[in-house]
PDB file of C-alpha atoms and ligand atoms in Angstrom:
ATOM      1  CA  MET A   1      41.366  53.040 -93.455  1.00 53.00           C
ATOM      2  CA  GLU A   2      38.308  55.337 -93.429  1.00 69.00           C
ATOM      3  CA  GLY A   3      36.760  54.643 -96.851  1.00 85.00           C
ATOM      4  CA  LEU A   4      33.933  52.233 -97.661  1.00 88.00           C
ATOM      5  CA  SER A   5      35.814  50.032-100.136  1.00 85.00           C
ATOM      6  CA  LYS A   6      36.987  47.581 -97.439  1.00 89.00           C
ATOM      7  CA  TYR A   7      33.409  46.438 -96.744  1.00 89.00           C
ATOM      8  CA  SER A   8      32.881  44.856-100.138  1.00 90.00           C
ATOM      9  CA  ASP A   9      34.955  43.430-102.938  1.00 84.00           C
ATOM     10  CA  ARG A  10      32.058  42.609-105.242  1.00 94.00           C
ATOM     11  CA  VAL A  11      29.648  45.014-106.940  1.00 96.00           C
ATOM     12  CA  LEU A  12      26.365  43.374-107.981  1.00 97.00           C
ATOM     13  CA  LEU A  13      24.856  46.396-109.705  1.00 98.00           C
ATOM     14  CA  THR A  14      26.675  49.552-110.720  1.00 97.00           C
ATOM     15  CA  ARG A  15      25.271  53.037-110.351  1.00 97.00           C
ATOM     16  CA  GLU A  16      24.610  53.060-114.123  1.00 98.00           C
ATOM     17  CA  GLU A  17      22.744  49.740-114.026  1.00 98.00           C
ATOM     18  CA  ILE A  18      20.622  50.988-111.130  1.00 98.00           C
ATOM     19  CA  ASP A  19      19.848  54.208-113.030  1.00 98.00           C
ATOM     20  CA  ALA A  20      18.607  52.213-116.025  1.00 98.00           C
ATOM     21  CA  MET A  21      16.560  49.979-113.722  1.00 98.00           C
ATOM     22  CA  VAL A  22      14.875  52.971-112.051  1.00 98.00           C
ATOM     23  CA  LYS A  23      14.126  54.595-115.418  1.00 98.00           C
ATOM     24  CA  ARG A  24      12.428  51.406-116.613  1.00 98.00           C
ATOM     25  CA  LEU A  25      10.334  51.124-113.422  1.00 98.00           C
ATOM     26  CA  GLY A  26       9.383  54.805-113.629  1.00 98.00           C
ATOM     27  CA  ALA A  27       8.173  54.373-117.203  1.00 98.00           C
ATOM     28  CA  GLU A  28       6.100  51.279-116.297  1.00 98.00           C
ATOM     29  CA  ILE A  29       4.504  53.019-113.308  1.00 98.00           C
ATOM     30  CA  THR A  30       3.835  56.180-115.373  1.00 98.00           C
ATOM     31  CA  ARG A  31       2.019  54.068-117.945  1.00 98.00           C
ATOM     32  CA  ASP A  32       0.039  51.969-115.426  1.00 98.00           C
ATOM     33  CA  TYR A  33      -1.112  54.831-113.167  1.00 98.00           C
ATOM     34  CA  ALA A  34      -1.996  57.469-115.765  1.00 98.00           C
ATOM     35  CA  GLY A  35      -5.165  59.287-114.655  1.00 97.00           C
ATOM     36  CA  LYS A  36      -5.093  57.729-111.154  1.00 97.00           C
ATOM     37  CA  LYS A  37      -4.377  59.275-107.747  1.00 96.00           C
ATOM     38  CA  LEU A  38      -0.986  57.761-106.983  1.00 98.00           C
ATOM     39  CA  PHE A  39       0.296  57.673-103.411  1.00 98.00           C
ATOM     40  CA  LEU A  40       3.812  56.328-102.888  1.00 98.00           C
ATOM     41  CA  ILE A  41       4.574  55.067 -99.392  1.00 98.00           C
ATOM     42  CA  CYS A  42       8.246  54.468 -98.703  1.00 98.00           C
ATOM     43  CA  VAL A  43       9.400  51.939 -96.132  1.00 97.00           C
ATOM     44  CA  LEU A  44      12.112  53.579 -94.054  1.00 96.00           C
ATOM     45  CA  LYS A  45      14.919  53.566 -93.690  1.00 94.00           C
ATOM     46  CA  GLY A  46      16.203  51.368 -96.510  1.00 96.00           C
ATOM     47  CA  GLY A  47      13.785  52.686 -99.134  1.00 98.00           C
ATOM     48  CA  PHE A  48      14.810  56.332 -98.993  1.00 98.00           C
ATOM     49  CA  VAL A  49      17.465  56.293-101.733  1.00 98.00           C
ATOM     50  CA  PHE A  50      15.303  54.306-104.162  1.00 98.00           C
ATOM     51  CA  MET A  51      12.270  56.478-103.350  1.00 98.00           C
ATOM     52  CA  ALA A  52      14.165  59.673-104.125  1.00 98.00           C
ATOM     53  CA  ASP A  53      15.235  58.333-107.523  1.00 98.00           C
ATOM     54  CA  LEU A  54      11.934  56.654-108.364  1.00 98.00           C
ATOM     55  CA  VAL A  55       9.661  59.683-107.820  1.00 98.00           C
ATOM     56  CA  ARG A  56      11.793  61.641-110.287  1.00 98.00           C
ATOM     57  CA  ALA A  57      11.417  58.873-112.874  1.00 98.00           C
ATOM     58  CA  ILE A  58       7.582  58.970-112.696  1.00 98.00           C
ATOM     59  CA  ASP A  59       5.964  61.527-114.994  1.00 98.00           C
ATOM     60  CA  LEU A  60       2.659  61.884-113.097  1.00 98.00           C
ATOM     61  CA  PRO A  61       1.306  64.007-110.241  1.00 98.00           C
ATOM     62  CA  LEU A  62       1.772  61.980-107.050  1.00 98.00           C
ATOM     63  CA  GLU A  63       1.948  62.212-103.270  1.00 97.00           C
ATOM     64  CA  VAL A  64       4.492  60.639-100.944  1.00 98.00           C
ATOM     65  CA  ASP A  65       4.636  59.526 -97.340  1.00 98.00           C
ATOM     66  CA  PHE A  66       6.891  57.366 -95.202  1.00 98.00           C
ATOM     67  CA  ILE A  67       6.475  54.560 -92.733  1.00 97.00           C
ATOM     68  CA  ALA A  68       9.059  52.950 -90.517  1.00 96.00           C
ATOM     69  CA  VAL A  69       9.127  49.330 -89.440  1.00 91.00           C
ATOM     70  CA  SER A  70      11.646  47.277 -87.602  1.00 83.00           C
ATOM     71  CA  SER A  71      12.251  43.581 -88.188  1.00 70.00           C
ATOM     72  CA  TYR A  72      15.976  42.980 -88.176  1.00 56.00           C
ATOM     73  CA  GLY A  73      17.938  44.454 -85.314  1.00 52.00           C
ATOM     74  CA  SER A  74      21.591  44.489 -86.285  1.00 53.00           C
ATOM     75  CA  SER A  75      22.003  40.960 -87.639  1.00 56.00           C
ATOM     76  CA  THR A  76      21.932  39.795 -91.247  1.00 60.00           C
ATOM     77  CA  LYS A  77      19.056  37.343 -90.661  1.00 60.00           C
ATOM     78  CA  THR A  78      15.405  38.224 -90.104  1.00 60.00           C
ATOM     79  CA  SER A  79      13.828  37.822 -86.678  1.00 62.00           C
ATOM     80  CA  GLY A  80      10.430  37.399 -88.313  1.00 64.00           C
ATOM     81  CA  VAL A  81       8.917  39.994 -86.015  1.00 73.00           C
ATOM     82  CA  VAL A  82       7.614  43.186 -87.637  1.00 84.00           C
ATOM     83  CA  ARG A  83       6.936  46.300 -85.584  1.00 87.00           C
ATOM     84  CA  LEU A  84       5.370  49.535 -86.891  1.00 92.00           C
ATOM     85  CA  LEU A  85       7.509  52.421 -85.610  1.00 94.00           C
ATOM     86  CA  LYS A  86       6.021  55.267 -87.679  1.00 96.00           C
ATOM     87  CA  ASP A  87       2.673  55.325 -89.469  1.00 97.00           C
ATOM     88  CA  ILE A  88       1.274  57.653 -92.159  1.00 96.00           C
ATOM     89  CA  ASP A  89      -1.239  60.290 -91.098  1.00 88.00           C
ATOM     90  CA  LYS A  90      -3.730  60.492 -93.986  1.00 89.00           C
ATOM     91  CA  PRO A  91      -6.703  58.281 -94.896  1.00 94.00           C
ATOM     92  CA  LEU A  92      -6.224  56.133 -98.009  1.00 96.00           C
ATOM     93  CA  ASN A  93      -9.789  55.682 -99.253  1.00 91.00           C
ATOM     94  CA  ASP A  94      -9.529  57.552-102.591  1.00 94.00           C
ATOM     95  CA  LYS A  95      -5.938  56.576-103.392  1.00 97.00           C
ATOM     96  CA  HIS A  96      -3.921  54.007-105.269  1.00 98.00           C
ATOM     97  CA  VAL A  97      -1.159  52.991-102.882  1.00 98.00           C
ATOM     98  CA  LEU A  98       2.243  51.914-104.143  1.00 98.00           C
ATOM     99  CA  ILE A  99       4.559  50.647-101.390  1.00 98.00           C
ATOM    100  CA  VAL A 100       8.221  51.435-102.098  1.00 98.00           C
ATOM    101  CA  GLU A 101      10.664  48.945-100.576  1.00 98.00           C
ATOM    102  CA  ASP A 102      14.420  48.514-100.871  1.00 98.00           C
ATOM    103  CA  ILE A 103      14.570  44.728-100.911  1.00 97.00           C
ATOM    104  CA  MET A 104      12.267  41.732-100.502  1.00 96.00           C
ATOM    105  CA  ASP A 105      13.764  38.839 -98.644  1.00 94.00           C
ATOM    106  CA  SER A 106      11.522  36.522 -96.550  1.00 93.00           C
ATOM    107  CA  GLY A 107       8.549  38.720 -97.528  1.00 94.00           C
ATOM    108  CA  LEU A 108       7.393  39.004 -93.904  1.00 92.00           C
ATOM    109  CA  THR A 109       7.772  42.787 -93.756  1.00 92.00           C
ATOM    110  CA  LEU A 110       5.794  43.437 -96.946  1.00 95.00           C
ATOM    111  CA  LYS A 111       3.120  40.900 -96.063  1.00 94.00           C
ATOM    112  CA  TYR A 112       2.505  42.792 -92.842  1.00 92.00           C
ATOM    113  CA  ILE A 113       2.587  46.250 -94.436  1.00 95.00           C
ATOM    114  CA  LYS A 114       0.401  45.280 -97.378  1.00 96.00           C
ATOM    115  CA  SER A 115      -2.375  43.881 -95.208  1.00 94.00           C
ATOM    116  CA  LEU A 116      -2.128  46.878 -92.896  1.00 94.00           C
ATOM    117  CA  PHE A 117      -2.876  49.242 -95.813  1.00 97.00           C
ATOM    118  CA  GLU A 118      -5.462  46.946 -97.409  1.00 97.00           C
ATOM    119  CA  GLY A 119      -7.393  47.214 -94.147  1.00 96.00           C
ATOM    120  CA  ARG A 120      -7.765  50.963 -94.749  1.00 96.00           C
ATOM    121  CA  SER A 121      -9.778  50.533 -97.977  1.00 96.00           C
ATOM    122  CA  PRO A 122      -7.639  52.266-100.604  1.00 98.00           C
ATOM    123  CA  LEU A 123      -8.522  51.810-104.293  1.00 98.00           C
ATOM    124  CA  SER A 124      -5.530  49.464-104.695  1.00 98.00           C
ATOM    125  CA  VAL A 125      -2.287  48.410-102.993  1.00 98.00           C
ATOM    126  CA  LYS A 126       0.751  47.371-104.992  1.00 98.00           C
ATOM    127  CA  ILE A 127       4.443  46.888-104.239  1.00 98.00           C
ATOM    128  CA  VAL A 128       7.548  48.125-105.998  1.00 98.00           C
ATOM    129  CA  THR A 129      10.850  46.771-104.731  1.00 98.00           C
ATOM    130  CA  ALA A 130      14.267  47.789-105.968  1.00 98.00           C
ATOM    131  CA  PHE A 131      15.754  44.350-105.352  1.00 98.00           C
ATOM    132  CA  ASP A 132      14.261  40.895-104.843  1.00 98.00           C
ATOM    133  CA  LYS A 133      15.691  37.670-103.397  1.00 97.00           C
ATOM    134  CA  PRO A 134      12.843  35.272-104.335  1.00 97.00           C
ATOM    135  CA  GLU A 135      14.807  32.189-103.146  1.00 96.00           C
ATOM    136  CA  ARG A 136      14.449  33.397 -99.574  1.00 94.00           C
ATOM    137  CA  ARG A 137      10.680  33.874 -99.541  1.00 95.00           C
ATOM    138  CA  ARG A 138       8.911  32.404 -96.483  1.00 93.00           C
ATOM    139  CA  VAL A 139       5.409  33.766 -97.113  1.00 94.00           C
ATOM    140  CA  ASP A 140       3.312  33.920-100.265  1.00 95.00           C
ATOM    141  CA  ILE A 141       3.790  37.467-101.575  1.00 96.00           C
ATOM    142  CA  THR A 142       4.944  38.726-104.959  1.00 96.00           C
ATOM    143  CA  PRO A 143       6.015  42.299-105.729  1.00 98.00           C
ATOM    144  CA  ASP A 144       4.180  43.978-108.627  1.00 98.00           C
ATOM    145  CA  TYR A 145       7.300  45.779-109.863  1.00 98.00           C
ATOM    146  CA  VAL A 146      10.862  44.500-109.400  1.00 98.00           C
ATOM    147  CA  GLY A 147      14.024  46.421-110.236  1.00 98.00           C
ATOM    148  CA  ALA A 148      16.391  43.458-110.184  1.00 98.00           C
ATOM    149  CA  VAL A 149      16.301  39.859-108.994  1.00 98.00           C
ATOM    150  CA  ILE A 150      19.487  39.122-107.045  1.00 98.00           C
ATOM    151  CA  PRO A 151      21.044  35.968-105.572  1.00 96.00           C
ATOM    152  CA  ASP A 152      20.793  34.994-101.907  1.00 95.00           C
ATOM    153  CA  GLU A 153      23.601  37.143-100.534  1.00 94.00           C
ATOM    154  CA  PHE A 154      23.663  39.958 -98.009  1.00 94.00           C
ATOM    155  CA  VAL A 155      23.934  43.195 -99.948  1.00 97.00           C
ATOM    156  CA  VAL A 156      24.609  46.776 -98.915  1.00 97.00           C
ATOM    157  CA  GLY A 157      24.462  50.183-100.539  1.00 98.00           C
ATOM    158  CA  TYR A 158      21.778  52.122-102.418  1.00 98.00           C
ATOM    159  CA  GLY A 159      19.898  52.533 -99.121  1.00 98.00           C
ATOM    160  CA  LEU A 160      20.566  49.049 -97.750  1.00 97.00           C
ATOM    161  CA  ASP A 161      22.472  48.820 -94.494  1.00 96.00           C
ATOM    162  CA  TYR A 162      24.581  46.552 -92.409  1.00 95.00           C
ATOM    163  CA  ASP A 163      24.222  47.470 -88.723  1.00 92.00           C
ATOM    164  CA  GLY A 164      22.788  50.868 -89.700  1.00 93.00           C
ATOM    165  CA  LYS A 165      25.687  51.774 -91.973  1.00 94.00           C
ATOM    166  CA  LEU A 166      26.754  51.563 -95.649  1.00 96.00           C
ATOM    167  CA  ARG A 167      23.430  52.965 -96.953  1.00 97.00           C
ATOM    168  CA  ASN A 168      25.403  55.677 -98.759  1.00 97.00           C
ATOM    169  CA  LEU A 169      27.351  53.317-101.053  1.00 96.00           C
ATOM    170  CA  PRO A 170      26.144  54.397-104.514  1.00 96.00           C
ATOM    171  CA  GLU A 171      26.232  50.875-105.982  1.00 97.00           C
ATOM    172  CA  LEU A 172      24.708  47.601-104.729  1.00 98.00           C
ATOM    173  CA  SER A 173      27.507  45.486-103.264  1.00 97.00           C
ATOM    174  CA  VAL A 174      27.878  42.138-101.513  1.00 96.00           C
ATOM    175  CA  LEU A 175      28.963  42.578 -97.895  1.00 94.00           C
ATOM    176  CA  ARG A 176      32.262  40.824 -97.176  1.00 92.00           C
ATOM    177  CA  ARG A 177      31.659  37.787 -94.959  1.00 88.00           C
ATOM    178  CA  ASP A 178      34.520  38.631 -92.621  1.00 88.00           C
ATOM    179  CA  VAL A 179      32.754  41.913 -91.771  1.00 87.00           C
ATOM    180  CA  TYR A 180      29.939  40.080 -89.986  1.00 83.00           C
ATOM    181  CA  GLU A 181      31.502  36.690 -89.262  1.00 83.00           C
ATOM    182  CA  GLY A 182      34.528  38.323 -87.659  1.00 71.00           C
TER     183      GLY A 182
HETATM  184  P1  LIG B 201      11.920  40.574 -95.259  1.00 97.53           P
HETATM  185  O1  LIG B 201      10.837  40.910 -94.291  1.00 97.53           O
HETATM  186  O2  LIG B 201      12.677  39.341 -94.833  1.00 97.53           O
HETATM  187  O3  LIG B 201      11.443  40.488 -96.683  1.00 97.53           O
HETATM  188  O4  LIG B 201      13.022  41.682 -95.133  1.00 97.53           O
HETATM  189  C1  LIG B 201      12.923  42.901 -95.718  1.00 97.53           C
HETATM  190  C2  LIG B 201      13.880  43.867 -95.068  1.00 97.53           C
HETATM  191  O5  LIG B 201      15.050  43.212 -94.601  1.00 97.53           O
HETATM  192  C3  LIG B 201      14.358  44.881 -96.069  1.00 97.53           C
HETATM  193  O6  LIG B 201      13.521  45.994 -96.084  1.00 97.53           O
HETATM  194  C4  LIG B 201      15.749  45.193 -95.573  1.00 97.53           C
HETATM  195  O7  LIG B 201      15.691  46.246 -94.641  1.00 97.53           O
HETATM  196  C5  LIG B 201      16.205  43.947 -94.882  1.00 97.53           C
HETATM  197  N1  LIG B 201      17.104  43.140 -95.747  1.00 97.53           N
HETATM  198  C6  LIG B 201      16.812  41.969 -96.360  1.00 97.53           C
HETATM  199  N2  LIG B 201      17.853  41.511 -97.076  1.00 97.53           N
HETATM  200  C7  LIG B 201      18.834  42.431 -96.919  1.00 97.53           C
HETATM  201  C8  LIG B 201      20.180  42.546 -97.448  1.00 97.53           C
HETATM  202  O8  LIG B 201      20.688  41.704 -98.222  1.00 97.53           O
HETATM  203  N3  LIG B 201      20.872  43.652 -97.055  1.00 97.53           N
HETATM  204  C9  LIG B 201      20.365  44.601 -96.221  1.00 97.53           C
HETATM  205  N4  LIG B 201      19.114  44.541 -95.723  1.00 97.53           N
HETATM  206  C10 LIG B 201      18.365  43.461 -96.068  1.00 97.53           C
HETATM  207 MG1  LIG B 202      17.230  47.154 -93.083  1.00 97.53          MG
END
């Protein structure tokens, strides 16, 4: 079987629900950043699908860039170690930074990224995450904008991967346990 349906038998959020979620976030960000220099920084790779939708839901002039970090390897549990693989190339001093993340889990990745950017003296640094698993938080960090709070389960699709794959599932789905527990 070549299709993606075998990897999940439970959809958490449909494409339509995600669309409505992104529209709501876009409207909130449009309202909050009116008249400000907005700079969206996407955390690769997981954030790329959300980023592409979100920028088109924001009715303001804005700039984008991308960073890449690694913290997971191929397992479904965090290693707790964050490594910066690709940085941005512009100074941040006259900008309002909004970090765009796919999902917040332990919070370790965002904690690291947020303090990295705060050290470069931008006008502000905030976080928008498509999905949040607050039960799993290990460090004290709260996203400023949240698309949807989800239960403590390993999810795939809408940019989120398992072992580098399944990012192209259009909905957010729970990964079947037998896929990773064998
Ligand atoms: P944190 O540092 O533990 O908050 O992890 C954040 C990163 O872990 C996210 O950017 C994702 O890449 C990855 N991650 C956390 N939970 C999931 C999940 O349920 N599915 C896929 N990736 C996840
Ligand atoms: Mg990932």
